[in-house]
Amino acid sequence: MSEQHIDILDEREQKEDAALETFQKELKWQDESIDDCIFDVTKPDIPVSYTYDWRGVIFSPLGGLTGLNGRPGNGKTMTFSMMIAAALRGEYCGLRCLIDNATCLYVDTEMEVVNHQRTVRRIYDMVGWPQMVKQERFNSIMLREVNDASARWRKVLKAIWQYKPNMVFLDGMIDIVNDFNDNKECQERIYQCMAVASHYNISVWCLLHLNPGSEKAVGHLGSFLERKATDIFVTSKDEDTQTMKVKHVKQRLKKVEDVHFRVEDDERHYGHPVILGEAEVQEAIEERLSEEPLVMKMDWGPKGFSFSEIAEFMKPQGIKGVKKIYAEINLALKNGLIRQEPNKRYYLNNPQTNQDTQMSLDEDNSAPF
């Protein structure tokens, strides 16, 4: 080492020693020990164990958090059912679990007991287990009736300690904090979840809703989860084909291909999510597009129809939800059967009935578009 370099080091150390008494003294960092945080480069490589494989891509490591986001009714609990079934069976519709004889804990914070039971029954059916027979590799707890968020979290911790699962599926993370917009509380809870995953070397799945009209999960809780999770998945529903999609939106390794599934009914009405191949997805799209939209049964004239008029026609047909009405209208639009004009009314795509709708006197500006 050159004398010049030694002089530079000596000068820097002198300055640092002098600054020790004054630099950000109020933080009291001078007496803080870092001995237990120093990384030991001499240790052998630590094996990384991932829990799942989808089409050759591994994801969701032991020791990490995985987030699952989505809107209500868009298949989040069904996705959990698939993940748990794959873990307990070893494979489900091509989704493979990489942990031998995996054990799972399902934590439900919001469903009524009848719906919690239906979810458990569904998982048993998917795995192939006889109903109403206790299985040591799968446990579930219900926290709907626990009023205090901190008490819910303590019960989650107790269940993890008691059952020692490989994977935890927390269906309703919003219910383990008192305020999902409390920055301090949410940060602490996410750090606690990370500590649990590391301490037990398990995979912790955290389900959280998206904000209305946004692709972001709710509140500060969602922001912290997005930053700290190893993987984030988002579920969505295609109203045209009635299929669900699970999209990998954050990853530390390779991105997982989209997972498409539909929910098929069964004799007990548990509902079974069935993963679809690419050809089956395309077939569902083509099948839906080949159907005649209900709006085509309306008596289309030159004045067309407003959204509210179409909605009134749909009610006797059993189509009452706004999303379902949109789906019928969008199907007709996609097939080029109707069009929407700037006056927000819909018209039959027939040259014989076209008119200058810009001059129409019966515009309906109350339509939601």
mmCIF file of C-alpha atoms in Angstrom:
data_model
loop_
_atom_site.group_PDB
_atom_site.id
_atom_site.type_symbol
_atom_site.label_atom_id
_atom_site.label_comp_id
_atom_site.label_asym_id
_atom_site.label_seq_id
_atom_site.Cartn_x
_atom_site.Cartn_y
_atom_site.Cartn_z
ATOM 1 C CA MET A 1 0.000 0.000 0.000
ATOM 2 C CA SER A 2 1.463 3.375 -0.958
ATOM 3 C CA GLU A 3 2.329 5.944 1.711
ATOM 4 C CA GLN A 4 -0.003 8.408 0.005
ATOM 5 C CA HIS A 5 -2.951 5.977 0.365
ATOM 6 C CA ILE A 6 -2.093 5.372 4.046
ATOM 7 C CA ASP A 7 -2.097 9.130 4.634
ATOM 8 C CA ILE A 8 -5.542 9.409 3.036
ATOM 9 C CA LEU A 9 -6.921 6.614 5.245
ATOM 10 C CA ASP A 10 -5.406 8.141 8.386
ATOM 11 C CA GLU A 11 -6.906 11.523 7.538
ATOM 12 C CA ARG A 12 -10.369 9.962 6.898
ATOM 13 C CA GLU A 13 -10.274 7.999 10.168
ATOM 14 C CA GLN A 14 -9.351 11.128 12.099
ATOM 15 C CA LYS A 15 -12.294 12.991 10.590
ATOM 16 C CA GLU A 16 -14.665 10.072 11.286
ATOM 17 C CA ASP A 17 -13.498 9.783 14.900
ATOM 18 C CA ALA A 18 -14.048 13.484 15.371
ATOM 19 C CA ALA A 19 -17.498 13.297 13.791
ATOM 20 C CA LEU A 20 -18.484 10.423 16.058
ATOM 21 C CA GLU A 21 -19.308 12.869 18.833
ATOM 22 C CA THR A 22 -21.476 15.187 16.745
ATOM 23 C CA PHE A 23 -22.748 13.611 13.500
ATOM 24 C CA GLN A 24 -26.503 12.906 13.926
ATOM 25 C CA LYS A 25 -25.845 12.314 17.606
ATOM 26 C CA GLU A 26 -29.577 12.519 18.376
ATOM 27 C CA LEU A 27 -30.103 9.148 16.652
ATOM 28 C CA LYS A 28 -27.804 7.444 19.175
ATOM 29 C CA TRP A 29 -26.189 5.302 16.496
ATOM 30 C CA GLN A 30 -22.734 5.365 18.055
ATOM 31 C CA ASP A 31 -23.493 2.544 20.512
ATOM 32 C CA GLU A 32 -25.439 0.415 18.036
ATOM 33 C CA SER A 33 -23.913 -3.012 17.371
ATOM 34 C CA ILE A 34 -23.853 -4.508 13.879
ATOM 35 C CA ASP A 35 -22.062 -7.737 14.778
ATOM 36 C CA ASP A 36 -25.151 -9.871 14.290
ATOM 37 C CA CYS A 37 -25.856 -8.277 10.875
ATOM 38 C CA ILE A 38 -22.482 -8.745 9.189
ATOM 39 C CA PHE A 39 -22.696 -11.167 6.271
ATOM 40 C CA ASP A 40 -20.265 -14.070 6.564
ATOM 41 C CA VAL A 41 -18.755 -14.630 3.105
ATOM 42 C CA THR A 42 -17.123 -17.878 4.263
ATOM 43 C CA LYS A 43 -20.429 -19.726 4.717
ATOM 44 C CA PRO A 44 -21.364 -22.323 2.046
ATOM 45 C CA ASP A 45 -24.084 -21.471 -0.450
ATOM 46 C CA ILE A 46 -27.574 -21.469 1.006
ATOM 47 C CA PRO A 47 -29.999 -23.594 -1.050
ATOM 48 C CA VAL A 48 -33.077 -21.693 -2.250
ATOM 49 C CA SER A 49 -36.274 -23.732 -2.176
ATOM 50 C CA TYR A 50 -39.166 -22.566 -4.331
ATOM 51 C CA THR A 51 -42.624 -23.929 -3.757
ATOM 52 C CA TYR A 52 -44.250 -23.972 -7.216
ATOM 53 C CA ASP A 53 -43.505 -24.551 -10.880
ATOM 54 C CA TRP A 54 -45.741 -23.423 -13.721
ATOM 55 C CA ARG A 55 -44.599 -24.415 -17.205
ATOM 56 C CA GLY A 56 -40.938 -24.548 -16.215
ATOM 57 C CA VAL A 57 -40.862 -21.310 -14.202
ATOM 58 C CA ILE A 58 -40.384 -21.556 -10.424
ATOM 59 C CA PHE A 59 -41.824 -19.012 -7.996
ATOM 60 C CA SER A 60 -42.829 -18.277 -4.384
ATOM 61 C CA PRO A 61 -39.755 -19.217 -2.301
ATOM 62 C CA LEU A 62 -39.738 -20.595 1.203
ATOM 63 C CA GLY A 63 -38.867 -17.726 3.511
ATOM 64 C CA GLY A 64 -40.658 -15.113 1.395
ATOM 65 C CA LEU A 65 -43.971 -13.335 0.955
ATOM 66 C CA THR A 66 -46.236 -13.763 -2.071
ATOM 67 C CA GLY A 67 -49.040 -11.279 -2.708
ATOM 68 C CA LEU A 68 -52.346 -12.065 -4.405
ATOM 69 C CA ASN A 69 -54.449 -9.061 -5.419
ATOM 70 C CA GLY A 70 -57.724 -8.666 -7.275
ATOM 71 C CA ARG A 71 -61.225 -7.265 -7.232
ATOM 72 C CA PRO A 72 -64.173 -8.912 -5.460
ATOM 73 C CA GLY A 73 -65.489 -11.916 -7.372
ATOM 74 C CA ASN A 74 -62.424 -12.195 -9.599
ATOM 75 C CA GLY A 75 -61.220 -15.590 -8.418
ATOM 76 C CA LYS A 76 -58.829 -14.853 -5.550
ATOM 77 C CA THR A 77 -60.130 -17.556 -3.191
ATOM 78 C CA MET A 78 -60.421 -19.970 -6.139
ATOM 79 C CA THR A 79 -56.765 -19.263 -6.905
ATOM 80 C CA PHE A 80 -55.871 -20.084 -3.303
ATOM 81 C CA SER A 81 -57.855 -23.311 -3.665
ATOM 82 C CA MET A 82 -55.751 -24.263 -6.702
ATOM 83 C CA MET A 83 -52.492 -23.448 -4.933
ATOM 84 C CA ILE A 84 -53.440 -25.467 -1.869
ATOM 85 C CA ALA A 85 -54.680 -28.412 -3.962
ATOM 86 C CA ALA A 86 -51.426 -28.419 -5.955
ATOM 87 C CA ALA A 87 -49.421 -28.386 -2.704
ATOM 88 C CA LEU A 88 -51.368 -31.264 -1.170
ATOM 89 C CA ARG A 89 -51.591 -33.385 -4.338
ATOM 90 C CA GLY A 90 -48.161 -32.517 -5.703
ATOM 91 C CA GLU A 91 -49.737 -31.285 -8.950
ATOM 92 C CA TYR A 92 -52.984 -29.751 -10.122
ATOM 93 C CA CYS A 93 -53.779 -29.198 -13.813
ATOM 94 C CA GLY A 94 -50.067 -28.749 -14.602
ATOM 95 C CA LEU A 95 -49.318 -26.525 -11.591
ATOM 96 C CA ARG A 96 -46.598 -28.422 -9.688
ATOM 97 C CA CYS A 97 -45.588 -28.160 -6.043
ATOM 98 C CA LEU A 98 -41.848 -28.551 -5.456
ATOM 99 C CA ILE A 99 -42.128 -29.438 -1.752
ATOM 100 C CA ASP A 100 -42.632 -33.127 -0.990
ATOM 101 C CA ASN A 101 -45.610 -33.865 1.269
ATOM 102 C CA ALA A 102 -46.251 -30.157 1.715
ATOM 103 C CA THR A 103 -48.435 -28.948 4.571
ATOM 104 C CA CYS A 104 -50.773 -25.952 4.328
ATOM 105 C CA LEU A 105 -52.573 -23.592 6.693
ATOM 106 C CA TYR A 106 -55.571 -21.688 5.308
ATOM 107 C CA VAL A 107 -56.526 -18.554 7.271
ATOM 108 C CA ASP A 108 -59.952 -17.059 6.505
ATOM 109 C CA THR A 109 -60.732 -13.681 8.064
ATOM 110 C CA GLU A 110 -64.088 -12.787 6.514
ATOM 111 C CA MET A 111 -66.283 -15.628 5.221
ATOM 112 C CA GLU A 112 -69.350 -16.988 6.961
ATOM 113 C CA VAL A 113 -68.908 -20.502 8.320
ATOM 114 C CA VAL A 114 -70.992 -22.001 5.482
ATOM 115 C CA ASN A 115 -68.709 -20.449 2.848
ATOM 116 C CA HIS A 116 -65.572 -21.372 4.746
ATOM 117 C CA GLN A 117 -66.859 -24.943 4.875
ATOM 118 C CA ARG A 118 -67.578 -24.877 1.145
ATOM 119 C CA THR A 119 -64.010 -23.744 0.467
ATOM 120 C CA VAL A 120 -62.586 -26.564 2.596
ATOM 121 C CA ARG A 121 -64.930 -29.080 0.943
ATOM 122 C CA ARG A 122 -63.791 -27.836 -2.463
ATOM 123 C CA ILE A 123 -60.130 -28.299 -1.563
ATOM 124 C CA TYR A 124 -60.814 -31.827 -0.289
ATOM 125 C CA ASP A 125 -62.593 -32.661 -3.555
ATOM 126 C CA MET A 126 -59.754 -31.237 -5.637
ATOM 127 C CA VAL A 127 -57.171 -33.230 -3.687
ATOM 128 C CA GLY A 128 -59.275 -36.408 -3.765
ATOM 129 C CA TRP A 129 -59.702 -36.767 -0.016
ATOM 130 C CA PRO A 130 -62.860 -38.188 1.590
ATOM 131 C CA GLN A 131 -64.992 -35.471 3.143
ATOM 132 C CA MET A 132 -65.226 -34.959 6.902
ATOM 133 C CA VAL A 133 -61.990 -36.844 7.597
ATOM 134 C CA LYS A 134 -59.249 -34.927 9.417
ATOM 135 C CA GLN A 135 -56.063 -34.582 7.344
ATOM 136 C CA GLU A 136 -52.853 -33.677 9.182
ATOM 137 C CA ARG A 137 -51.328 -31.913 6.181
ATOM 138 C CA PHE A 138 -54.100 -29.318 5.907
ATOM 139 C CA ASN A 139 -55.567 -27.065 8.582
ATOM 140 C CA SER A 140 -57.831 -24.035 8.425
ATOM 141 C CA ILE A 141 -58.907 -21.406 10.927
ATOM 142 C CA MET A 142 -61.800 -18.895 10.829
ATOM 143 C CA LEU A 143 -61.297 -15.399 12.229
ATOM 144 C CA ARG A 144 -64.514 -13.685 11.102
ATOM 145 C CA GLU A 145 -65.902 -13.538 14.646
ATOM 146 C CA VAL A 146 -62.675 -12.149 16.164
ATOM 147 C CA ASN A 147 -63.337 -8.415 16.415
ATOM 148 C CA ASP A 148 -59.854 -7.087 17.154
ATOM 149 C CA ALA A 149 -57.269 -7.026 14.353
ATOM 150 C CA SER A 150 -54.347 -7.498 16.746
ATOM 151 C CA ALA A 151 -56.062 -10.539 18.262
ATOM 152 C CA ARG A 152 -56.553 -11.980 14.761
ATOM 153 C CA TRP A 153 -52.835 -11.598 14.078
ATOM 154 C CA ARG A 154 -51.920 -13.263 17.369
ATOM 155 C CA LYS A 155 -54.149 -16.205 16.472
ATOM 156 C CA VAL A 156 -52.465 -16.464 13.075
ATOM 157 C CA LEU A 157 -49.081 -16.580 14.797
ATOM 158 C CA LYS A 158 -50.314 -19.234 17.230
ATOM 159 C CA ALA A 159 -51.709 -21.377 14.401
ATOM 160 C CA ILE A 160 -48.430 -21.168 12.463
ATOM 161 C CA TRP A 161 -46.488 -22.188 15.578
ATOM 162 C CA GLN A 162 -48.923 -25.018 16.318
ATOM 163 C CA TYR A 163 -49.197 -26.549 12.842
ATOM 164 C CA LYS A 164 -45.759 -25.681 11.375
ATOM 165 C CA PRO A 165 -47.018 -25.527 7.737
ATOM 166 C CA ASN A 166 -44.821 -25.153 4.659
ATOM 167 C CA MET A 167 -47.290 -22.645 3.195
ATOM 168 C CA VAL A 168 -49.685 -20.186 4.818
ATOM 169 C CA PHE A 169 -52.567 -18.728 2.797
ATOM 170 C CA LEU A 170 -53.866 -15.580 4.496
ATOM 171 C CA ASP A 171 -57.266 -14.919 2.895
ATOM 172 C CA GLY A 172 -57.933 -11.377 4.056
ATOM 173 C CA MET A 173 -54.737 -9.588 5.022
ATOM 174 C CA ILE A 174 -56.645 -6.330 5.453
ATOM 175 C CA ASP A 175 -58.266 -7.816 8.572
ATOM 176 C CA ILE A 176 -55.025 -8.215 10.513
ATOM 177 C CA VAL A 177 -54.506 -4.444 10.734
ATOM 178 C CA ASN A 178 -56.778 -1.896 12.374
ATOM 179 C CA ASP A 179 -56.219 0.717 9.664
ATOM 180 C CA PHE A 180 -54.831 -0.188 6.239
ATOM 181 C CA ASN A 181 -53.825 3.472 5.792
ATOM 182 C CA ASP A 182 -51.851 3.658 9.044
ATOM 183 C CA ASN A 183 -48.296 3.902 7.764
ATOM 184 C CA LYS A 184 -46.608 2.748 10.982
ATOM 185 C CA GLU A 185 -48.988 -0.135 11.728
ATOM 186 C CA CYS A 186 -48.902 -1.467 8.158
ATOM 187 C CA GLN A 187 -45.129 -1.307 7.948
ATOM 188 C CA GLU A 188 -44.772 -3.170 11.226
ATOM 189 C CA ARG A 189 -47.235 -5.873 10.179
ATOM 190 C CA ILE A 190 -45.461 -6.473 6.867
ATOM 191 C CA TYR A 191 -42.110 -6.708 8.678
ATOM 192 C CA GLN A 192 -43.677 -9.175 11.098
ATOM 193 C CA CYS A 193 -44.954 -11.285 8.184
ATOM 194 C CA MET A 194 -41.461 -11.253 6.688
ATOM 195 C CA ALA A 195 -39.981 -12.305 10.027
ATOM 196 C CA VAL A 196 -42.485 -15.184 10.291
ATOM 197 C CA ALA A 197 -41.605 -16.399 6.787
ATOM 198 C CA SER A 198 -37.873 -16.267 7.588
ATOM 199 C CA HIS A 199 -38.108 -17.751 11.095
ATOM 200 C CA TYR A 200 -40.134 -20.808 10.037
ATOM 201 C CA ASN A 201 -38.692 -20.932 6.484
ATOM 202 C CA ILE A 202 -42.198 -21.000 5.005
ATOM 203 C CA SER A 203 -44.024 -19.369 2.119
ATOM 204 C CA VAL A 204 -46.627 -16.827 3.245
ATOM 205 C CA TRP A 205 -49.334 -15.883 0.722
ATOM 206 C CA CYS A 206 -51.134 -12.607 1.460
ATOM 207 C CA LEU A 207 -54.465 -11.821 -0.207
ATOM 208 C CA LEU A 208 -55.379 -8.157 -0.552
ATOM 209 C CA HIS A 209 -58.064 -6.367 -2.591
ATOM 210 C CA LEU A 210 -57.308 -3.758 -5.231
ATOM 211 C CA ASN A 211 -58.431 -0.181 -4.806
ATOM 212 C CA PRO A 212 -61.659 0.596 -6.729
ATOM 213 C CA GLY A 213 -60.780 1.769 -10.227
ATOM 214 C CA SER A 214 -57.059 1.152 -9.688
ATOM 215 C CA GLU A 215 -54.463 -1.566 -10.189
ATOM 216 C CA LYS A 216 -52.921 -0.807 -6.784
ATOM 217 C CA ALA A 217 -53.702 -2.835 -3.667
ATOM 218 C CA VAL A 218 -55.517 -0.993 -0.887
ATOM 219 C CA GLY A 219 -53.797 1.575 1.286
ATOM 220 C CA HIS A 220 -50.326 1.688 2.792
ATOM 221 C CA LEU A 221 -50.707 -2.015 3.511
ATOM 222 C CA GLY A 222 -50.819 -2.727 -0.220
ATOM 223 C CA SER A 223 -47.866 -0.421 -0.894
ATOM 224 C CA PHE A 224 -45.667 -2.148 1.692
ATOM 225 C CA LEU A 225 -46.708 -5.604 0.471
ATOM 226 C CA GLU A 226 -45.853 -4.670 -3.096
ATOM 227 C CA ARG A 227 -42.385 -3.502 -2.044
ATOM 228 C CA LYS A 228 -41.515 -6.438 0.216
ATOM 229 C CA ALA A 229 -43.130 -9.446 -1.490
ATOM 230 C CA THR A 230 -40.990 -11.674 -3.676
ATOM 231 C CA ASP A 231 -43.901 -12.259 -6.059
ATOM 232 C CA ILE A 232 -47.165 -10.436 -6.708
ATOM 233 C CA PHE A 233 -50.050 -11.965 -8.679
ATOM 234 C CA VAL A 234 -53.272 -10.229 -9.770
ATOM 235 C CA THR A 235 -56.509 -12.015 -10.635
ATOM 236 C CA SER A 236 -59.062 -10.692 -13.123
ATOM 237 C CA LYS A 237 -62.243 -11.920 -14.782
ATOM 238 C CA ASP A 238 -63.100 -11.875 -18.478
ATOM 239 C CA GLU A 239 -66.831 -11.138 -18.566
ATOM 240 C CA ASP A 240 -67.088 -12.271 -22.188
ATOM 241 C CA THR A 241 -65.735 -15.780 -21.636
ATOM 242 C CA GLN A 242 -66.422 -16.054 -17.882
ATOM 243 C CA THR A 243 -62.824 -17.169 -17.363
ATOM 244 C CA MET A 244 -60.323 -15.992 -14.748
ATOM 245 C CA LYS A 245 -56.731 -14.926 -15.322
ATOM 246 C CA VAL A 246 -53.877 -14.923 -12.795
ATOM 247 C CA LYS A 247 -51.137 -12.530 -13.921
ATOM 248 C CA HIS A 248 -47.611 -12.361 -12.480
ATOM 249 C CA VAL A 249 -46.929 -8.626 -12.069
ATOM 250 C CA LYS A 250 -43.844 -8.669 -9.809
ATOM 251 C CA GLN A 251 -41.063 -11.208 -9.628
ATOM 252 C CA ARG A 252 -37.420 -11.565 -8.674
ATOM 253 C CA LEU A 253 -36.747 -14.361 -11.125
ATOM 254 C CA LYS A 254 -38.483 -15.123 -14.420
ATOM 255 C CA LYS A 255 -42.065 -14.058 -15.033
ATOM 256 C CA VAL A 256 -44.667 -16.811 -14.819
ATOM 257 C CA GLU A 257 -46.970 -17.196 -17.815
ATOM 258 C CA ASP A 258 -50.571 -16.146 -17.259
ATOM 259 C CA VAL A 259 -52.741 -18.837 -15.691
ATOM 260 C CA HIS A 260 -56.282 -19.049 -17.096
ATOM 261 C CA PHE A 261 -59.021 -21.033 -15.442
ATOM 262 C CA ARG A 262 -62.776 -21.412 -15.360
ATOM 263 C CA VAL A 263 -64.939 -22.483 -12.454
ATOM 264 C CA GLU A 264 -66.964 -25.594 -13.223
ATOM 265 C CA ASP A 265 -70.018 -26.567 -11.217
ATOM 266 C CA ASP A 266 -70.352 -29.959 -9.553
ATOM 267 C CA GLU A 267 -73.143 -31.946 -7.950
ATOM 268 C CA ARG A 268 -72.486 -30.418 -4.529
ATOM 269 C CA HIS A 269 -71.970 -26.909 -5.966
ATOM 270 C CA TYR A 270 -68.554 -26.446 -4.386
ATOM 271 C CA GLY A 271 -67.244 -25.111 -7.698
ATOM 272 C CA HIS A 272 -63.975 -26.455 -9.088
ATOM 273 C CA PRO A 273 -61.391 -24.154 -10.705
ATOM 274 C CA VAL A 274 -60.027 -25.897 -13.797
ATOM 275 C CA ILE A 275 -56.850 -24.536 -15.414
ATOM 276 C CA LEU A 276 -57.185 -24.017 -19.158
ATOM 277 C CA GLY A 277 -54.587 -24.515 -21.862
ATOM 278 C CA GLU A 278 -53.958 -21.893 -24.548
ATOM 279 C CA ALA A 279 -56.163 -23.733 -27.038
ATOM 280 C CA GLU A 280 -58.991 -23.955 -24.510
ATOM 281 C CA VAL A 281 -58.757 -20.230 -23.771
ATOM 282 C CA GLN A 282 -58.954 -19.413 -27.472
ATOM 283 C CA GLU A 283 -61.856 -21.833 -27.861
ATOM 284 C CA ALA A 284 -63.731 -20.112 -25.035
ATOM 285 C CA ILE A 285 -63.196 -16.739 -26.712
ATOM 286 C CA GLU A 286 -64.387 -17.994 -30.104
ATOM 287 C CA GLU A 287 -67.363 -19.763 -28.545
ATOM 288 C CA ARG A 288 -68.424 -16.596 -26.759
ATOM 289 C CA LEU A 289 -67.996 -14.476 -29.893
ATOM 290 C CA SER A 290 -70.095 -16.921 -31.893
ATOM 291 C CA GLU A 291 -73.072 -16.461 -29.574
ATOM 292 C CA GLU A 292 -75.737 -13.974 -30.557
ATOM 293 C CA PRO A 293 -75.792 -11.169 -27.980
ATOM 294 C CA LEU A 294 -79.135 -10.664 -26.292
ATOM 295 C CA VAL A 295 -79.196 -7.058 -27.447
ATOM 296 C CA MET A 296 -79.749 -8.311 -30.991
ATOM 297 C CA LYS A 297 -83.202 -9.505 -29.953
ATOM 298 C CA MET A 298 -84.273 -5.890 -29.417
ATOM 299 C CA ASP A 299 -86.414 -4.148 -32.006
ATOM 300 C CA TRP A 300 -83.730 -1.910 -33.443
ATOM 301 C CA GLY A 301 -84.942 1.168 -35.229
ATOM 302 C CA PRO A 302 -83.270 4.310 -36.571
ATOM 303 C CA LYS A 303 -83.323 6.002 -33.137
ATOM 304 C CA GLY A 304 -81.219 3.292 -31.498
ATOM 305 C CA PHE A 305 -81.152 2.681 -27.740
ATOM 306 C CA SER A 306 -79.594 4.255 -24.688
ATOM 307 C CA PHE A 307 -77.794 2.190 -22.065
ATOM 308 C CA SER A 308 -80.715 2.537 -19.674
ATOM 309 C CA GLU A 309 -83.151 1.317 -22.350
ATOM 310 C CA ILE A 310 -80.955 -1.708 -23.041
ATOM 311 C CA ALA A 311 -80.753 -2.389 -19.300
ATOM 312 C CA GLU A 312 -84.559 -2.357 -19.037
ATOM 313 C CA PHE A 313 -84.767 -4.885 -21.863
ATOM 314 C CA MET A 314 -82.192 -7.124 -20.182
ATOM 315 C CA LYS A 315 -83.951 -7.402 -16.818
ATOM 316 C CA PRO A 316 -86.656 -9.896 -17.933
ATOM 317 C CA GLN A 317 -83.841 -11.930 -19.569
ATOM 318 C CA GLY A 318 -82.165 -12.359 -16.167
ATOM 319 C CA ILE A 319 -79.331 -9.919 -16.974
ATOM 320 C CA LYS A 320 -79.446 -7.341 -14.179
ATOM 321 C CA GLY A 321 -75.883 -6.576 -13.136
ATOM 322 C CA VAL A 322 -74.202 -3.612 -14.818
ATOM 323 C CA LYS A 323 -71.117 -5.688 -15.681
ATOM 324 C CA LYS A 324 -73.258 -8.358 -17.345
ATOM 325 C CA ILE A 325 -75.115 -5.733 -19.384
ATOM 326 C CA TYR A 326 -71.794 -4.236 -20.463
ATOM 327 C CA ALA A 327 -70.626 -7.720 -21.449
ATOM 328 C CA GLU A 328 -73.628 -8.183 -23.791
ATOM 329 C CA ILE A 329 -73.174 -4.738 -25.311
ATOM 330 C CA ASN A 330 -69.414 -5.214 -25.739
ATOM 331 C CA LEU A 331 -69.971 -8.568 -27.416
ATOM 332 C CA ALA A 332 -72.223 -6.939 -29.991
ATOM 333 C CA LEU A 333 -69.690 -4.132 -30.442
ATOM 334 C CA LYS A 334 -66.806 -6.597 -30.925
ATOM 335 C CA ASN A 335 -68.767 -8.506 -33.538
ATOM 336 C CA GLY A 336 -69.536 -5.284 -35.384
ATOM 337 C CA LEU A 337 -73.283 -5.736 -34.962
ATOM 338 C CA ILE A 338 -73.867 -2.382 -33.290
ATOM 339 C CA ARG A 339 -71.946 0.849 -32.791
ATOM 340 C CA GLN A 340 -71.940 3.661 -30.264
ATOM 341 C CA GLU A 341 -72.193 7.244 -31.410
ATOM 342 C CA PRO A 342 -70.894 10.385 -29.633
ATOM 343 C CA ASN A 343 -74.414 11.004 -28.325
ATOM 344 C CA LYS A 344 -73.861 7.853 -26.195
ATOM 345 C CA ARG A 345 -76.661 5.922 -27.901
ATOM 346 C CA TYR A 346 -76.222 2.563 -29.606
ATOM 347 C CA TYR A 347 -77.276 1.920 -33.213
ATOM 348 C CA LEU A 348 -77.587 -1.142 -35.388
ATOM 349 C CA ASN A 349 -74.708 -1.434 -37.813
ATOM 350 C CA ASN A 350 -76.973 -1.488 -40.856
ATOM 351 C CA PRO A 351 -76.532 1.146 -43.561
ATOM 352 C CA GLN A 352 -80.290 1.227 -44.138
ATOM 353 C CA THR A 353 -80.950 2.432 -40.584
ATOM 354 C CA ASN A 354 -77.991 4.808 -40.281
ATOM 355 C CA GLN A 355 -78.858 8.402 -39.674
ATOM 356 C CA ASP A 356 -77.116 11.608 -38.686
ATOM 357 C CA THR A 357 -77.135 10.934 -34.978
ATOM 358 C CA GLN A 358 -75.277 14.147 -34.250
ATOM 359 C CA MET A 359 -78.515 16.032 -34.937
ATOM 360 C CA SER A 360 -80.763 13.717 -32.931
ATOM 361 C CA LEU A 361 -83.063 15.525 -30.481
ATOM 362 C CA ASP A 362 -83.532 12.538 -28.146
ATOM 363 C CA GLU A 363 -80.012 12.192 -26.829
ATOM 364 C CA ASP A 364 -79.684 10.418 -23.508
ATOM 365 C CA ASN A 365 -76.777 11.936 -21.591
ATOM 366 C CA SER A 366 -77.502 9.835 -18.533
ATOM 367 C CA ALA A 367 -75.807 6.733 -19.953
ATOM 368 C CA PRO A 368 -72.749 5.682 -17.939
ATOM 369 C CA PHE A 369 -70.257 5.907 -20.811
#
